[in-house]
PDB file of C-alpha atoms in Angstrom:
ATOM      1  CA  MET A   1      18.432  56.111 -50.113  1.00 47.00           C
ATOM      2  CA  ALA A   2      14.836  53.732 -49.705  1.00 54.00           C
ATOM      3  CA  SER A   3      15.795  51.282 -52.137  1.00 60.00           C
ATOM      4  CA  ASP A   4      19.676  51.176 -50.067  1.00 66.00           C
ATOM      5  CA  GLY A   5      19.078  47.271 -48.685  1.00 69.00           C
ATOM      6  CA  ASN A   6      21.765  48.088 -46.119  1.00 75.00           C
ATOM      7  CA  ARG A   7      20.566  51.058 -44.334  1.00 70.00           C
ATOM      8  CA  PRO A   8      20.119  50.250 -40.771  1.00 66.00           C
ATOM      9  CA  LEU A   9      17.234  48.252 -38.728  1.00 61.00           C
ATOM     10  CA  SER A  10      15.290  50.471 -36.972  1.00 63.00           C
ATOM     11  CA  PRO A  11      15.187  48.446 -33.068  1.00 67.00           C
ATOM     12  CA  HIS A  12      11.931  47.077 -32.847  1.00 69.00           C
ATOM     13  CA  LEU A  13      11.878  42.862 -30.886  1.00 65.00           C
ATOM     14  CA  GLN A  14      11.034  41.752 -33.949  1.00 70.00           C
ATOM     15  CA  ILE A  15      13.047  42.521 -36.551  1.00 70.00           C
ATOM     16  CA  TRP A  16      16.816  41.932 -34.035  1.00 73.00           C
ATOM     17  CA  LYS A  17      17.757  38.613 -34.705  1.00 80.00           C
ATOM     18  CA  TRP A  18      18.639  37.840 -31.465  1.00 83.00           C
ATOM     19  CA  GLY A  19      21.473  37.340 -29.836  1.00 89.00           C
ATOM     20  CA  PRO A  20      23.595  35.797 -26.506  1.00 93.00           C
ATOM     21  CA  HIS A  21      24.109  38.933 -25.108  1.00 92.00           C
ATOM     22  CA  MET A  22      20.270  39.262 -25.612  1.00 92.00           C
ATOM     23  CA  LEU A  23      18.718  36.403 -23.723  1.00 94.00           C
ATOM     24  CA  VAL A  24      21.485  37.193 -20.866  1.00 96.00           C
ATOM     25  CA  SER A  25      19.868  40.097 -20.295  1.00 95.00           C
ATOM     26  CA  ILE A  26      16.631  39.290 -21.032  1.00 95.00           C
ATOM     27  CA  LEU A  27      16.707  36.287 -18.348  1.00 97.00           C
ATOM     28  CA  HIS A  28      18.828  38.963 -16.088  1.00 98.00           C
ATOM     29  CA  ARG A  29      15.953  40.472 -15.811  1.00 97.00           C
ATOM     30  CA  VAL A  30      12.978  37.771 -15.453  1.00 97.00           C
ATOM     31  CA  ALA A  31      15.267  36.088 -13.014  1.00 98.00           C
ATOM     32  CA  GLY A  32      15.728  39.282 -10.586  1.00 98.00           C
ATOM     33  CA  SER A  33      12.310  39.327 -10.870  1.00 98.00           C
ATOM     34  CA  GLY A  34      11.228  36.455  -9.934  1.00 98.00           C
ATOM     35  CA  MET A  35      13.486  36.241  -7.401  1.00 98.00           C
ATOM     36  CA  ALA A  36      12.527  39.707  -5.862  1.00 98.00           C
ATOM     37  CA  VAL A  37       7.994  38.711  -5.758  1.00 98.00           C
ATOM     38  CA  VAL A  38       8.369  35.260  -4.980  1.00 98.00           C
ATOM     39  CA  GLY A  39      11.508  34.734  -2.968  1.00 98.00           C
ATOM     40  CA  GLY A  40      10.724  38.062  -1.706  1.00 98.00           C
ATOM     41  CA  LEU A  41       7.786  36.720  -0.312  1.00 98.00           C
ATOM     42  CA  LEU A  42       8.291  33.331   0.470  1.00 98.00           C
ATOM     43  CA  PHE A  43      11.469  34.826   2.878  1.00 98.00           C
ATOM     44  CA  ALA A  44       9.413  37.126   4.472  1.00 98.00           C
ATOM     45  CA  GLY A  45       7.018  34.653   5.118  1.00 98.00           C
ATOM     46  CA  TRP A  46       8.696  31.755   6.034  1.00 98.00           C
ATOM     47  CA  LEU A  47      10.245  34.038   8.635  1.00 98.00           C
ATOM     48  CA  LEU A  48       7.309  35.225   9.874  1.00 97.00           C
ATOM     49  CA  SER A  49       5.541  31.605  10.291  1.00 97.00           C
ATOM     50  CA  ALA A  50       8.558  30.504  12.410  1.00 97.00           C
ATOM     51  CA  ALA A  51       8.187  33.767  14.614  1.00 96.00           C
ATOM     52  CA  MET A  52       4.404  32.505  14.842  1.00 96.00           C
ATOM     53  CA  GLY A  53       4.811  30.018  16.604  1.00 95.00           C
ATOM     54  CA  GLU A  54       5.295  25.809  16.030  1.00 95.00           C
ATOM     55  CA  SER A  55       1.574  25.294  14.384  1.00 96.00           C
ATOM     56  CA  ASN A  56       2.579  28.812  12.413  1.00 96.00           C
ATOM     57  CA  TYR A  57       5.486  27.244  10.374  1.00 96.00           C
ATOM     58  CA  ALA A  58       4.341  24.317  10.088  1.00 96.00           C
ATOM     59  CA  CYS A  59       1.044  25.565   8.000  1.00 96.00           C
ATOM     60  CA  PHE A  60       3.826  27.461   6.377  1.00 97.00           C
ATOM     61  CA  MET A  61       6.527  25.023   5.526  1.00 96.00           C
ATOM     62  CA  GLY A  62       3.135  22.336   4.198  1.00 95.00           C
ATOM     63  CA  LEU A  63       2.831  24.340   1.628  1.00 95.00           C
ATOM     64  CA  LEU A  64       6.514  23.050   0.364  1.00 95.00           C
ATOM     65  CA  THR A  65       6.677  20.232   1.662  1.00 93.00           C
ATOM     66  CA  VAL A  66       4.890  16.209   2.011  1.00 92.00           C
ATOM     67  CA  GLU A  67       3.779  14.714   5.560  1.00 86.00           C
ATOM     68  CA  SER A  68       6.932  12.596   5.832  1.00 85.00           C
ATOM     69  CA  GLY A  69       9.038  17.173   5.717  1.00 82.00           C
ATOM     70  CA  ALA A  70       9.710  15.668   2.179  1.00 88.00           C
ATOM     71  CA  ILE A  71       9.390  18.076  -0.329  1.00 90.00           C
ATOM     72  CA  ASN A  72       6.260  18.430  -2.053  1.00 93.00           C
ATOM     73  CA  ILE A  73       5.945  19.521  -6.255  1.00 94.00           C
ATOM     74  CA  ILE A  74       5.621  23.210  -5.850  1.00 95.00           C
ATOM     75  CA  GLY A  75       8.238  22.939  -3.181  1.00 95.00           C
ATOM     76  CA  LEU A  76      10.196  21.593  -6.500  1.00 95.00           C
ATOM     77  CA  VAL A  77       9.426  24.164  -8.978  1.00 97.00           C
ATOM     78  CA  PHE A  78       9.839  26.518  -6.244  1.00 97.00           C
ATOM     79  CA  GLY A  79      13.123  26.027  -5.279  1.00 97.00           C
ATOM     80  CA  ILE A  80      14.446  25.385  -8.261  1.00 97.00           C
ATOM     81  CA  GLY A  81      13.399  28.344 -10.073  1.00 98.00           C
ATOM     82  CA  LEU A  82      14.198  30.301  -6.996  1.00 98.00           C
ATOM     83  CA  THR A  83      17.524  28.375  -7.447  1.00 98.00           C
ATOM     84  CA  TRP A  84      18.612  28.440 -11.692  1.00 98.00           C
ATOM     85  CA  ALA A  85      17.382  32.299 -10.675  1.00 98.00           C
ATOM     86  CA  PHE A  86      20.123  32.306  -8.413  1.00 98.00           C
ATOM     87  CA  PHE A  87      22.284  31.014 -10.115  1.00 98.00           C
ATOM     88  CA  THR A  88      21.810  32.571 -13.398  1.00 98.00           C
ATOM     89  CA  HIS A  89      21.466  36.503 -11.929  1.00 98.00           C
ATOM     90  CA  LEU A  90      24.194  36.085  -9.302  1.00 98.00           C
ATOM     91  CA  LEU A  91      27.227  34.597 -12.848  1.00 98.00           C
ATOM     92  CA  ASN A  92      25.332  37.255 -14.858  1.00 98.00           C
ATOM     93  CA  GLY A  93      26.119  40.064 -12.352  1.00 98.00           C
ATOM     94  CA  LEU A  94      28.866  39.721 -11.744  1.00 97.00           C
ATOM     95  CA  ARG A  95      29.654  39.694 -16.172  1.00 97.00           C
ATOM     96  CA  HIS A  96      28.171  43.194 -15.366  1.00 97.00           C
ATOM     97  CA  PHE A  97      30.878  44.395 -12.477  1.00 97.00           C
ATOM     98  CA  VAL A  98      33.305  43.272 -15.954  1.00 97.00           C
ATOM     99  CA  LEU A  99      31.620  44.942 -17.505  1.00 97.00           C
ATOM    100  CA  ASP A 100      31.290  47.767 -15.696  1.00 96.00           C
ATOM    101  CA  THR A 101      35.102  47.988 -15.745  1.00 96.00           C
ATOM    102  CA  GLY A 102      34.809  49.103 -19.699  1.00 96.00           C
ATOM    103  CA  ALA A 103      35.764  45.486 -20.345  1.00 95.00           C
ATOM    104  CA  GLY A 104      33.924  42.500 -22.312  1.00 93.00           C
ATOM    105  CA  TYR A 105      32.613  44.277 -24.940  1.00 94.00           C
ATOM    106  CA  GLU A 106      34.106  42.511 -27.988  1.00 95.00           C
ATOM    107  CA  LEU A 107      32.412  40.693 -29.729  1.00 92.00           C
ATOM    108  CA  GLN A 108      33.593  37.325 -29.240  1.00 95.00           C
ATOM    109  CA  ALA A 109      34.218  37.937 -25.762  1.00 95.00           C
ATOM    110  CA  ASN A 110      30.569  39.237 -25.263  1.00 95.00           C
ATOM    111  CA  LYS A 111      29.208  36.008 -27.697  1.00 96.00           C
ATOM    112  CA  ARG A 112      31.517  33.613 -25.133  1.00 97.00           C
ATOM    113  CA  TRP A 113      30.067  35.261 -21.616  1.00 97.00           C
ATOM    114  CA  ALA A 114      27.074  35.644 -22.212  1.00 97.00           C
ATOM    115  CA  ILE A 115      27.254  31.897 -23.302  1.00 97.00           C
ATOM    116  CA  LEU A 116      29.094  31.030 -20.121  1.00 97.00           C
ATOM    117  CA  VAL A 117      26.223  32.420 -18.099  1.00 98.00           C
ATOM    118  CA  VAL A 118      23.699  30.496 -19.089  1.00 97.00           C
ATOM    119  CA  ILE A 119      25.229  27.277 -18.986  1.00 98.00           C
ATOM    120  CA  GLY A 120      26.914  27.758 -16.019  1.00 98.00           C
ATOM    121  CA  GLY A 121      23.635  29.493 -13.844  1.00 98.00           C
ATOM    122  CA  ILE A 122      21.997  25.778 -15.796  1.00 98.00           C
ATOM    123  CA  VAL A 123      25.105  23.294 -14.997  1.00 98.00           C
ATOM    124  CA  ALA A 124      24.846  24.904 -11.269  1.00 98.00           C
ATOM    125  CA  THR A 125      21.495  24.398 -10.281  1.00 98.00           C
ATOM    126  CA  ALA A 126      20.525  20.521 -11.851  1.00 97.00           C
ATOM    127  CA  ALA A 127      24.038  20.608  -9.728  1.00 97.00           C
ATOM    128  CA  LEU A 128      22.117  21.355  -5.832  1.00 97.00           C
ATOM    129  CA  TRP A 129      19.892  19.588  -6.936  1.00 96.00           C
ATOM    130  CA  LEU A 130      21.883  16.637  -7.280  1.00 95.00           C
ATOM    131  CA  TYR A 131      23.594  17.484  -4.485  1.00 94.00           C
ATOM    132  CA  ILE A 132      20.303  17.939  -1.730  1.00 93.00           C
ATOM    133  CA  LEU A 133      18.087  15.298  -4.285  1.00 92.00           C
ATOM    134  CA  TRP A 134      20.779  12.224  -3.520  1.00 89.00           C
ATOM    135  CA  THR A 135      19.433  10.098  -1.110  1.00 81.00           C
ATOM    136  CA  PRO A 136      15.802   9.575  -2.055  1.00 79.00           C
ATOM    137  CA  LEU A 137      16.675   9.595  -5.840  1.00 81.00           C
ATOM    138  CA  VAL A 138      18.995   6.589  -5.102  1.00 85.00           C
ATOM    139  CA  MET A 139      16.760   5.271  -2.555  1.00 81.00           C
ATOM    140  CA  LEU A 140      13.734   5.328  -5.566  1.00 80.00           C
ATOM    141  CA  THR A 141      16.015   3.092  -7.610  1.00 80.00           C
ATOM    142  CA  GLY A 142      16.269   0.523  -4.947  1.00 75.00           C
ATOM    143  CA  GLY A 143      20.496   1.204  -4.547  1.00 64.00           C
ATOM    144  CA  ALA A 144      22.294   1.872  -1.377  1.00 53.00           C
TER     145      ALA A 144
ATOM    146  CA  MET B   1      22.901  69.612 -26.905  1.00 50.00           C
ATOM    147  CA  GLY B   2      24.990  71.214 -24.182  1.00 63.00           C
ATOM    148  CA  ASN B   3      27.427  70.091 -20.962  1.00 70.00           C
ATOM    149  CA  GLY B   4      24.611  72.467 -18.531  1.00 77.00           C
ATOM    150  CA  THR B   5      26.349  74.771 -15.840  1.00 85.00           C
ATOM    151  CA  ASP B   6      30.027  74.437 -14.844  1.00 87.00           C
ATOM    152  CA  LEU B   7      28.150  73.879 -11.693  1.00 87.00           C
ATOM    153  CA  GLY B   8      26.291  71.599 -13.129  1.00 85.00           C
ATOM    154  CA  ARG B   9      29.306  70.019 -13.606  1.00 83.00           C
ATOM    155  CA  VAL B  10      31.018  69.769 -10.613  1.00 85.00           C
ATOM    156  CA  ARG B  11      28.100  68.687  -8.683  1.00 85.00           C
ATOM    157  CA  GLY B  12      27.381  65.519 -11.461  1.00 82.00           C
ATOM    158  CA  LEU B  13      24.233  65.019 -10.227  1.00 86.00           C
ATOM    159  CA  GLY B  14      21.914  64.853 -13.661  1.00 82.00           C
ATOM    160  CA  SER B  15      18.749  65.817 -14.926  1.00 78.00           C
ATOM    161  CA  ALA B  16      17.666  62.889 -12.130  1.00 77.00           C
ATOM    162  CA  LYS B  17      19.204  64.808  -9.367  1.00 81.00           C
ATOM    163  CA  SER B  18      20.994  62.219  -7.570  1.00 85.00           C
ATOM    164  CA  GLY B  19      23.355  61.598 -10.395  1.00 84.00           C
ATOM    165  CA  VAL B  20      25.548  57.973 -10.114  1.00 90.00           C
ATOM    166  CA  HIS B  21      24.170  57.473  -6.717  1.00 93.00           C
ATOM    167  CA  HIS B  22      21.306  54.280  -7.601  1.00 94.00           C
ATOM    168  CA  TRP B  23      23.992  52.667  -9.586  1.00 94.00           C
ATOM    169  CA  TRP B  24      26.352  52.694  -6.885  1.00 95.00           C
ATOM    170  CA  MET B  25      23.859  50.996  -4.818  1.00 96.00           C
ATOM    171  CA  GLN B  26      22.399  48.711  -7.296  1.00 97.00           C
ATOM    172  CA  ARG B  27      26.210  47.653  -7.299  1.00 97.00           C
ATOM    173  CA  LEU B  28      27.059  47.806  -3.790  1.00 97.00           C
ATOM    174  CA  THR B  29      23.899  45.759  -2.858  1.00 98.00           C
ATOM    175  CA  ALA B  30      24.920  43.409  -5.702  1.00 98.00           C
ATOM    176  CA  ALA B  31      28.013  42.975  -4.079  1.00 98.00           C
ATOM    177  CA  GLY B  32      26.364  42.090  -0.381  1.00 98.00           C
ATOM    178  CA  ASN B  33      23.939  40.333  -2.538  1.00 98.00           C
ATOM    179  CA  LEU B  34      26.779  37.624  -3.920  1.00 97.00           C
ATOM    180  CA  LEU B  35      28.300  36.547   0.093  1.00 98.00           C
ATOM    181  CA  LEU B  36      25.111  36.935   2.211  1.00 98.00           C
ATOM    182  CA  VAL B  37      22.768  34.994  -0.497  1.00 98.00           C
ATOM    183  CA  SER B  38      25.457  32.786  -1.197  1.00 98.00           C
ATOM    184  CA  TRP B  39      25.651  31.635   3.156  1.00 98.00           C
ATOM    185  CA  PHE B  40      21.445  31.731   3.169  1.00 98.00           C
ATOM    186  CA  LEU B  41      21.827  28.845   0.413  1.00 97.00           C
ATOM    187  CA  PHE B  42      24.737  26.898   1.441  1.00 97.00           C
ATOM    188  CA  SER B  43      23.463  27.793   5.537  1.00 97.00           C
ATOM    189  CA  LEU B  44      19.583  25.875   3.633  1.00 96.00           C
ATOM    190  CA  VAL B  45      21.014  23.685   2.434  1.00 95.00           C
ATOM    191  CA  ARG B  46      23.591  22.369   4.807  1.00 95.00           C
ATOM    192  CA  LEU B  47      21.383  22.061   7.732  1.00 95.00           C
ATOM    193  CA  PRO B  48      19.968  18.424   8.951  1.00 93.00           C
ATOM    194  CA  ASN B  49      16.363  19.470   7.898  1.00 92.00           C
ATOM    195  CA  LEU B  50      13.772  22.036   7.902  1.00 94.00           C
ATOM    196  CA  GLU B  51      12.274  21.314  10.858  1.00 94.00           C
ATOM    197  CA  TYR B  52      10.647  24.453  13.250  1.00 96.00           C
ATOM    198  CA  ALA B  53      13.452  22.988  16.243  1.00 96.00           C
ATOM    199  CA  THR B  54      16.199  23.131  14.159  1.00 96.00           C
ATOM    200  CA  VAL B  55      15.768  25.936  12.309  1.00 96.00           C
ATOM    201  CA  THR B  56      15.064  28.137  15.703  1.00 96.00           C
ATOM    202  CA  SER B  57      18.197  27.792  16.701  1.00 95.00           C
ATOM    203  CA  TRP B  58      20.092  27.783  14.204  1.00 97.00           C
ATOM    204  CA  MET B  59      18.854  31.057  14.234  1.00 96.00           C
ATOM    205  CA  GLU B  60      18.707  31.711  17.307  1.00 95.00           C
ATOM    206  CA  SER B  61      22.712  31.831  17.798  1.00 95.00           C
ATOM    207  CA  PRO B  62      23.853  35.722  17.749  1.00 96.00           C
ATOM    208  CA  LEU B  63      26.286  36.022  14.205  1.00 97.00           C
ATOM    209  CA  VAL B  64      23.543  34.434  11.924  1.00 98.00           C
ATOM    210  CA  ALA B  65      20.948  36.498  13.314  1.00 98.00           C
ATOM    211  CA  ILE B  66      22.960  39.701  12.168  1.00 98.00           C
ATOM    212  CA  ALA B  67      23.270  37.853   8.724  1.00 98.00           C
ATOM    213  CA  LEU B  68      19.836  36.765   8.791  1.00 98.00           C
ATOM    214  CA  ILE B  69      19.020  40.794   9.781  1.00 98.00           C
ATOM    215  CA  LEU B  70      21.786  42.056   7.090  1.00 98.00           C
ATOM    216  CA  LEU B  71      20.930  39.947   4.303  1.00 98.00           C
ATOM    217  CA  ALA B  72      17.205  40.607   4.453  1.00 98.00           C
ATOM    218  CA  ALA B  73      18.398  44.734   4.716  1.00 98.00           C
ATOM    219  CA  ASN B  74      20.472  43.968   1.444  1.00 98.00           C
ATOM    220  CA  VAL B  75      18.537  41.745  -0.031  1.00 98.00           C
ATOM    221  CA  PHE B  76      14.333  44.299   0.559  1.00 98.00           C
ATOM    222  CA  TRP B  77      16.962  46.845  -0.895  1.00 98.00           C
ATOM    223  CA  HIS B  78      18.461  45.577  -4.270  1.00 98.00           C
ATOM    224  CA  ILE B  79      14.856  44.181  -4.939  1.00 98.00           C
ATOM    225  CA  ARG B  80      13.722  48.240  -4.782  1.00 98.00           C
ATOM    226  CA  LEU B  81      16.359  49.549  -6.876  1.00 97.00           C
ATOM    227  CA  GLY B  82      16.351  46.548  -9.110  1.00 97.00           C
ATOM    228  CA  LEU B  83      12.711  46.446  -9.571  1.00 98.00           C
ATOM    229  CA  GLN B  84      12.119  50.387 -10.227  1.00 97.00           C
ATOM    230  CA  VAL B  85      14.659  49.948 -13.168  1.00 96.00           C
ATOM    231  CA  VAL B  86      11.995  47.865 -14.705  1.00 96.00           C
ATOM    232  CA  VAL B  87       9.126  49.561 -14.126  1.00 97.00           C
ATOM    233  CA  GLU B  88      10.086  52.238 -15.169  1.00 94.00           C
ATOM    234  CA  ASP B  89      11.888  50.937 -18.668  1.00 93.00           C
ATOM    235  CA  TYR B  90       8.767  48.920 -18.760  1.00 93.00           C
ATOM    236  CA  VAL B  91       5.635  50.699 -17.773  1.00 94.00           C
ATOM    237  CA  HIS B  92       5.384  54.055 -19.685  1.00 90.00           C
ATOM    238  CA  ASN B  93       2.072  56.090 -18.341  1.00 94.00           C
ATOM    239  CA  GLU B  94       2.750  57.813 -16.147  1.00 95.00           C
ATOM    240  CA  ALA B  95       0.307  57.367 -13.366  1.00 97.00           C
ATOM    241  CA  SER B  96       0.326  54.004 -12.999  1.00 97.00           C
ATOM    242  CA  LYS B  97       4.267  53.841 -13.301  1.00 97.00           C
ATOM    243  CA  LEU B  98       4.033  56.643  -9.770  1.00 97.00           C
ATOM    244  CA  GLY B  99       1.904  54.175  -8.548  1.00 98.00           C
ATOM    245  CA  VAL B 100       3.488  50.476  -9.468  1.00 98.00           C
ATOM    246  CA  LEU B 101       6.365  52.557  -8.102  1.00 97.00           C
ATOM    247  CA  ILE B 102       5.051  53.499  -4.014  1.00 98.00           C
ATOM    248  CA  LEU B 103       3.723  49.451  -4.109  1.00 98.00           C
ATOM    249  CA  LEU B 104       6.966  48.664  -4.568  1.00 98.00           C
ATOM    250  CA  ASN B 105       8.995  50.823  -1.999  1.00 98.00           C
ATOM    251  CA  PHE B 106       5.800  49.764   0.531  1.00 98.00           C
ATOM    252  CA  TYR B 107       6.436  46.667  -0.795  1.00 98.00           C
ATOM    253  CA  ALA B 108      10.504  46.747   0.063  1.00 98.00           C
ATOM    254  CA  ILE B 109      10.078  48.732   2.750  1.00 98.00           C
ATOM    255  CA  GLY B 110       7.840  46.503   4.367  1.00 98.00           C
ATOM    256  CA  GLY B 111       9.010  42.977   3.533  1.00 98.00           C
ATOM    257  CA  ALA B 112      12.680  43.952   5.060  1.00 98.00           C
ATOM    258  CA  ALA B 113      10.618  44.997   8.904  1.00 98.00           C
ATOM    259  CA  VAL B 114       9.372  41.587   8.927  1.00 98.00           C
ATOM    260  CA  SER B 115      12.144  40.179   8.362  1.00 98.00           C
ATOM    261  CA  ILE B 116      14.235  41.950  10.309  1.00 98.00           C
ATOM    262  CA  PHE B 117      11.126  41.858  13.034  1.00 97.00           C
ATOM    263  CA  ALA B 118      11.164  38.262  12.666  1.00 97.00           C
ATOM    264  CA  ILE B 119      14.454  37.146  13.174  1.00 98.00           C
ATOM    265  CA  LEU B 120      15.285  39.343  16.144  1.00 97.00           C
ATOM    266  CA  ARG B 121      11.739  37.675  17.943  1.00 97.00           C
ATOM    267  CA  ILE B 122      12.905  34.105  16.486  1.00 96.00           C
ATOM    268  CA  ALA B 123      17.132  35.119  18.172  1.00 96.00           C
ATOM    269  CA  PHE B 124      15.819  37.145  21.550  1.00 94.00           C
ATOM    270  CA  GLY B 125      13.160  33.601  21.473  1.00 87.00           C
ATOM    271  CA  SER B 126      10.382  35.211  21.962  1.00 76.00           C
ATOM    272  CA  ALA B 127       8.647  32.897  18.836  1.00 67.00           C
ATOM    273  CA  ALA B 128       5.321  31.699  20.903  1.00 57.00           C
TER     274      ALA B 128
END
């Protein structure tokens, strides 16, 4: 028995060969936990600062923007990070709705949908920020 | 391993005594988030800017305020359910797990309360 190399592997993370389904599973948790903590605090803080008046709101927005009101590097990191987390979590959540019905467990289908979730999250984030930053980008590059 | 008593199987609540309630609420709030957070993100992007006057006058609209309140309740409920599963999976010491779960409940319910109060204060025009 001990010399048989064809036995099932014990379930240690280091031993499993990584696949898209495992990547999308942990990304779902990372994205969800990140939004839960960072997104939740920013959302509540943003609303509270607005409820506490204009100077408090300006103080809060000052953390994420420069003088002119344009987004700063911290705002970009939080903004891009949270929107990527949102799109990835959203797409994988839709994938989970399908899995909940008992569909999509065939090896090839499962792999295909997991890869599409990861790519879809990145593409949606890139498209959104291209849209948001289109005007400043055009101005930066000297276009019309 | 048996299948429990006849009565236990009819009730379908299992060893955690709550059956599939957690699982179902996570799906319900997920469906709610799909609509509400998408609407919120879309609305923020479509606002001409995020200055104080723009944002507060947007929130003074009843439909916006109602949607924001639903969003805050739904999001923090989903946060509570989702982080609970993460904590239960990764925090193994029983005392730490209990402590973190209590903090999580304070955070989720507190976050919802702060957000909803802030939305109402702005919507009713009493923000300083």
